[in-house]
mmCIF file of C-alpha atoms in Angstrom:
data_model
loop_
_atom_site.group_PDB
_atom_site.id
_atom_site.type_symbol
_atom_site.label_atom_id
_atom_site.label_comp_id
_atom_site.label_asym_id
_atom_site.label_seq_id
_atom_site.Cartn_x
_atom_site.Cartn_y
_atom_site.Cartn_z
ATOM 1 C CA UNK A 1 107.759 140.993 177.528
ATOM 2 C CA UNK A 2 109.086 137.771 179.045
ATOM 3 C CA UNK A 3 109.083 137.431 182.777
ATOM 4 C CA UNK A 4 112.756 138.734 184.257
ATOM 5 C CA UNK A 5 113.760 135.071 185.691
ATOM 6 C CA UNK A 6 113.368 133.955 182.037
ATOM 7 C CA UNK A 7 115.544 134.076 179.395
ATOM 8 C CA UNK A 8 113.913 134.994 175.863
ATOM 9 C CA UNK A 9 113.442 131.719 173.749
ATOM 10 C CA UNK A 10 116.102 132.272 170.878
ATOM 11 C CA UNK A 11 115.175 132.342 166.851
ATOM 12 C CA UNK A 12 113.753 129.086 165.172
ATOM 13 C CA UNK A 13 116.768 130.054 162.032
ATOM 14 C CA UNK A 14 119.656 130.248 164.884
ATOM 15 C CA UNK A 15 119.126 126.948 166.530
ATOM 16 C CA UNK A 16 118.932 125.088 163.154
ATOM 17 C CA UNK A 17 122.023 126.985 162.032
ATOM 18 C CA UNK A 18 124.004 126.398 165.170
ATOM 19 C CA UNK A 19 122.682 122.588 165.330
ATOM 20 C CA UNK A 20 124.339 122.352 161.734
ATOM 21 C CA UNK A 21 127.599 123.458 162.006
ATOM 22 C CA UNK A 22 127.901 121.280 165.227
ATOM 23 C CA UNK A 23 127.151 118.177 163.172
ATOM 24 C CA UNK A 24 130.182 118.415 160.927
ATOM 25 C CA UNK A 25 133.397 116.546 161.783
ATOM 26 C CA UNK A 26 136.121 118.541 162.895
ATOM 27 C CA UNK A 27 138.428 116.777 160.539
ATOM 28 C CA UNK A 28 138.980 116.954 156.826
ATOM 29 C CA UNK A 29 137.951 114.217 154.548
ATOM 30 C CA UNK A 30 135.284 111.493 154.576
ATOM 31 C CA UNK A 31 134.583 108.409 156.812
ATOM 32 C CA UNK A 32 135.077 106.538 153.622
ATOM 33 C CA UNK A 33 138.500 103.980 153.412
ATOM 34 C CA UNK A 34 141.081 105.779 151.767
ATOM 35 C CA UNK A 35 139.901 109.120 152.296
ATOM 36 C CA UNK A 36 140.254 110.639 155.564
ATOM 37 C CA UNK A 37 143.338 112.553 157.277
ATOM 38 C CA UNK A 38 145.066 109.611 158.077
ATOM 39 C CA UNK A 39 145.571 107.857 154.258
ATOM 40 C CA UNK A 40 146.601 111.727 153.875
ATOM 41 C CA UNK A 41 149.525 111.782 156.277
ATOM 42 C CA UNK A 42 150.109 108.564 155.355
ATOM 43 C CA UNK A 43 150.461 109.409 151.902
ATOM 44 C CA UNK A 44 152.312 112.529 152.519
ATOM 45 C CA UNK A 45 154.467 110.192 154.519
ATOM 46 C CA UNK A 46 155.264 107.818 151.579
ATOM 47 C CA UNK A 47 155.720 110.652 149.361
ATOM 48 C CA UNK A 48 158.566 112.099 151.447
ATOM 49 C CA UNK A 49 160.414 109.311 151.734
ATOM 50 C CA UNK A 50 160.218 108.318 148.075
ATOM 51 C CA UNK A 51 161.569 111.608 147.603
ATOM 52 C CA UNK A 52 164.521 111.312 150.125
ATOM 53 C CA UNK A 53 165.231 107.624 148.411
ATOM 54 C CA UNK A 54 165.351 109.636 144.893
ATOM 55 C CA UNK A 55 167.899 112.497 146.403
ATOM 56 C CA UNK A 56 170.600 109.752 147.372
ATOM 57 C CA UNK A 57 170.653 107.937 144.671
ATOM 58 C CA UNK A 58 171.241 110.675 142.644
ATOM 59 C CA UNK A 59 174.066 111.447 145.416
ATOM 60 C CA UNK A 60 175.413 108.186 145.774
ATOM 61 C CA UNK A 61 175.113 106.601 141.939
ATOM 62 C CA UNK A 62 176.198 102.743 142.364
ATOM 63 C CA UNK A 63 179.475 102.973 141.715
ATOM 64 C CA UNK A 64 179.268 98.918 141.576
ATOM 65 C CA UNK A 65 180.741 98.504 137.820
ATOM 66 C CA UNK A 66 180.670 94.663 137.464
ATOM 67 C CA UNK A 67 183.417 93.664 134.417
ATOM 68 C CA UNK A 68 183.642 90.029 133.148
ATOM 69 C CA UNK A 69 185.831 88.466 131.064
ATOM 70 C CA UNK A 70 183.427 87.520 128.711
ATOM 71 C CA UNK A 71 184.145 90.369 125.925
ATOM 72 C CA UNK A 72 183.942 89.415 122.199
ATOM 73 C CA UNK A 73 188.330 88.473 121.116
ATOM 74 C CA UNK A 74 188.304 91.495 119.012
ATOM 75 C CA UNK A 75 186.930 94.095 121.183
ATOM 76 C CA UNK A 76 188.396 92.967 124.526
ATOM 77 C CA UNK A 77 191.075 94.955 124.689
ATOM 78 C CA UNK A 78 188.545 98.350 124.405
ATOM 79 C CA UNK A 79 186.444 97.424 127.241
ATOM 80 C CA UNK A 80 189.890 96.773 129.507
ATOM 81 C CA UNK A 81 190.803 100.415 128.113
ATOM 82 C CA UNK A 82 187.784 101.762 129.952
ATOM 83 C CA UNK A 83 187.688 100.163 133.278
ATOM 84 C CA UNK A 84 191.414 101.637 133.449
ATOM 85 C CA UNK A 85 190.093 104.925 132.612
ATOM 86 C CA UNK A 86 187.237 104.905 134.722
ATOM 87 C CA UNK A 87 189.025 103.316 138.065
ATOM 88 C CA UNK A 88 191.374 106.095 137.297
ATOM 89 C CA UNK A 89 188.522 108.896 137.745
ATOM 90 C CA UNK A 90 187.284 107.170 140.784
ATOM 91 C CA UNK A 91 190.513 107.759 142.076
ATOM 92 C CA UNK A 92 191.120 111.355 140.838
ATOM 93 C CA UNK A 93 187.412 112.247 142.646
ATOM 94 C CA UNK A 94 188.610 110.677 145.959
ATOM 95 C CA UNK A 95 191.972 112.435 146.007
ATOM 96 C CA UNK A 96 191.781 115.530 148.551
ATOM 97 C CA UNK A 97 191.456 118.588 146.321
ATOM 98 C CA UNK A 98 192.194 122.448 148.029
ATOM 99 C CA UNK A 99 188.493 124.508 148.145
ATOM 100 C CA UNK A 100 189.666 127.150 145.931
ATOM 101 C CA UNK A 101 190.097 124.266 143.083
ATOM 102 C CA UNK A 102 187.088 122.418 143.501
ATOM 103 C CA UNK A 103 185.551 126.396 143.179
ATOM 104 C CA UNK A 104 186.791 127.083 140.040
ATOM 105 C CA UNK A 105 186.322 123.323 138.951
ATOM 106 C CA UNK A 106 182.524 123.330 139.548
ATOM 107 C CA UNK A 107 182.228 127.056 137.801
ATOM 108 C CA UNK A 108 183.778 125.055 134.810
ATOM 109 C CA UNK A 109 182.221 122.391 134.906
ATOM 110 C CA UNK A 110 178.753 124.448 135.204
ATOM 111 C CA UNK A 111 179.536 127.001 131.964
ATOM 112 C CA UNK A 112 180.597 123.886 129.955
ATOM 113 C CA UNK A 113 176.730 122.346 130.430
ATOM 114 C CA UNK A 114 175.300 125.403 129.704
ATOM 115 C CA UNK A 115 177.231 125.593 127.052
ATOM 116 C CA UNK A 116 176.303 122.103 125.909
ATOM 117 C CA UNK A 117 172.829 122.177 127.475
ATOM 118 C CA UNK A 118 170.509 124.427 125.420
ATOM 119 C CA UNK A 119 167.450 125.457 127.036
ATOM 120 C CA UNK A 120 164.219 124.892 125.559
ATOM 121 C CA UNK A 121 163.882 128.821 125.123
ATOM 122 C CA UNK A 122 167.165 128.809 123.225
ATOM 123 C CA UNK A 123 165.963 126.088 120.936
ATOM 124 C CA UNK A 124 163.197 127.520 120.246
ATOM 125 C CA UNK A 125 164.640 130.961 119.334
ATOM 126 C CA UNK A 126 167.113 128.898 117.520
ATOM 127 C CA UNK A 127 164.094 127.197 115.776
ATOM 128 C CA UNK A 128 162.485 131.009 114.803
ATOM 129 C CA UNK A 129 165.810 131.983 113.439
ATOM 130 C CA UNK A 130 166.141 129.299 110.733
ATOM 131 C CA UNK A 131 162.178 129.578 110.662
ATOM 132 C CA UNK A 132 162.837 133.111 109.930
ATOM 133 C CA UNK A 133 165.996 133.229 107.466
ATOM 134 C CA UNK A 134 163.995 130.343 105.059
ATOM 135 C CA UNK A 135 160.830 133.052 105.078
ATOM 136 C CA UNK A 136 163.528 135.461 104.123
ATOM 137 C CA UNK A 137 165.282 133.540 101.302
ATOM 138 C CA UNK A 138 161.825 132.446 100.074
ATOM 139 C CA UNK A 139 160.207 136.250 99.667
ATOM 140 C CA UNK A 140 163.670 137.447 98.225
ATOM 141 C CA UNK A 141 163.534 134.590 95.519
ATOM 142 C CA UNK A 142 159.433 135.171 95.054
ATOM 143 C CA UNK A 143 160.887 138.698 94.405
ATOM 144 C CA UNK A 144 163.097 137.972 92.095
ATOM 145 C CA UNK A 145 160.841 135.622 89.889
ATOM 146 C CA UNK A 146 158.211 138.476 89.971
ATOM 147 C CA UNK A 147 160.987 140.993 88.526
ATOM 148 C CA UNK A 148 161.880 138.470 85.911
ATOM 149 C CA UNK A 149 158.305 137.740 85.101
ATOM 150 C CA UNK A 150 157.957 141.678 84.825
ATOM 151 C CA UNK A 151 160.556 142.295 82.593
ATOM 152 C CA UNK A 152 159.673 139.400 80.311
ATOM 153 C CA UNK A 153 155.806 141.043 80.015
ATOM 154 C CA UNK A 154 157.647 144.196 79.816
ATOM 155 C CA UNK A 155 159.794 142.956 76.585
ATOM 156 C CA UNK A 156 157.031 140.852 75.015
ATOM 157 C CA UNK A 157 154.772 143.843 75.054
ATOM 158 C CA UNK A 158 157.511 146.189 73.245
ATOM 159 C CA UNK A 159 158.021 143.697 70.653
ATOM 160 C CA UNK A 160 154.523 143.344 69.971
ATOM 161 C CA UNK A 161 153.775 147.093 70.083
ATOM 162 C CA UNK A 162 156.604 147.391 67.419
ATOM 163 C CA UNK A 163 155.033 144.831 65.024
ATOM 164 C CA UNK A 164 151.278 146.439 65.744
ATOM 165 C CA UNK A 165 153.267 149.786 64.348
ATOM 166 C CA UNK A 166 154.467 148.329 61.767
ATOM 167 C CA UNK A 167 151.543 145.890 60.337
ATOM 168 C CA UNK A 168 148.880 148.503 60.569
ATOM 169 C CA UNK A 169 151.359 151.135 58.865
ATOM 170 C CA UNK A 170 149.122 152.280 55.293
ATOM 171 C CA UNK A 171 149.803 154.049 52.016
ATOM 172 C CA UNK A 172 148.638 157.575 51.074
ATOM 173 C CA UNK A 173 145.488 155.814 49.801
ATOM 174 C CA UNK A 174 144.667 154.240 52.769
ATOM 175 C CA UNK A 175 145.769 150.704 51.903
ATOM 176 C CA UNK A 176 148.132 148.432 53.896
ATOM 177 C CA UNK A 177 152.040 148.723 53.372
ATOM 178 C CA UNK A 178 152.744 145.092 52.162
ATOM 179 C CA UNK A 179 156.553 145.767 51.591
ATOM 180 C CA UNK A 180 157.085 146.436 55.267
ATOM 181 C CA UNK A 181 154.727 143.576 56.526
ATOM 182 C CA UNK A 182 157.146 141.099 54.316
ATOM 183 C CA UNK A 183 160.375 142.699 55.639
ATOM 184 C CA UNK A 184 158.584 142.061 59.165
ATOM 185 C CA UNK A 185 158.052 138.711 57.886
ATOM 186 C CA UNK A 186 161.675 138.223 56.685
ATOM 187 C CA UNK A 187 162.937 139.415 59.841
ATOM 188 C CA UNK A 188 160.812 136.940 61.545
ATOM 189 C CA UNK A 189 161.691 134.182 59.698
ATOM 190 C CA UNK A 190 165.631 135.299 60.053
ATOM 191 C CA UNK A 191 165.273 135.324 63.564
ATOM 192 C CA UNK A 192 164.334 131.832 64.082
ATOM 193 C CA UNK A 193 166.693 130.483 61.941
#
């Protein structure tokens, strides 16, 4: 036992471990330019306001519409149509408009882009549908070629069954009937003509 004055000389594994953990930074990242906690909160920084620059101009599109007078003769009179028509919306939009209007306007305005806007689900279940009604019409008219194809084997096999019946017909003797082989003939010969 150690003497009591004395404290007891700790593990040779704890100091090493303890020694370790106080030689990493307290920070994240490396010394290295470009990599430490600083490029990141600079970055983080940029990134933000990027993104705040990005939200107003979708707020505040440049309504800057710069018209000359320098329109082809024979189409001049379209473009003067629509700067009318568009420094007539820009008036509409900054007339005062009640709340209850400017509701039901946005709730229209909203159903008619999702009715115009298709989602890329909805196209592709569109896409499955048509995929799906040409695998239909395809297999119904493989079908029906089969069923012809069947009934044709179906007929050529009867008519050659008949004329087997009748060309290996014999006499009493044993011998072939030649007067119904030539009126099989005949018939043949008839039926081409």
């Amino acid at each position: 036992m150690a003497p009591a004055g004395r404290r007891a000389a700790p593990q040779r594994g704890a100091t090493e471990a303890a020694g370790r953990s106080r030689k990493r930074p307290p920070w994240r990242g490396s010394a290295r330019p470009g990599q430490g906690l600083v490029s990141w909160r600079k970055q983080k920084i940029q990134w933000e306001y990027k993104k705040l620059l990005k939200r107003e101009r979708k707020a505040n599109p440049p309504q800057d519409v710069l018209y000359t007078d320098t329109y082809p003769e024979h189409l001049k009179h379209l473009y003067l149509a629509e700067e009318e028509m568009l420094k007539q919306q820009c008036k509409a939009k900054s007339s005062p408009v009640f709340l209850e209007e400017k509701c039901n306007t946005a709730v229209k305005s909203t159903i008619n882009e999702r009715k115009r806007k298709k989602t890329s689900n909805q196209k592709a279940k569109e896409e499955y549908e048509k995929v799906k009604t040409e695998r239909a019409k395809k297999k119904e008219a493989a079908e029906k070629r089969k069923q012809e194809r069947e009934e044709a084997q179906r007929l050529y096999k009867q008519k050659k069954m008949e004329a087997y019946k009748i060309l290996r017909k014999r006499t009493k003797k044993g011998q072939p009937n030649l007067n119904l082989q030539m009126e099989f003939l005949l018939q043949k010969i008839q039926q081409k003509t």
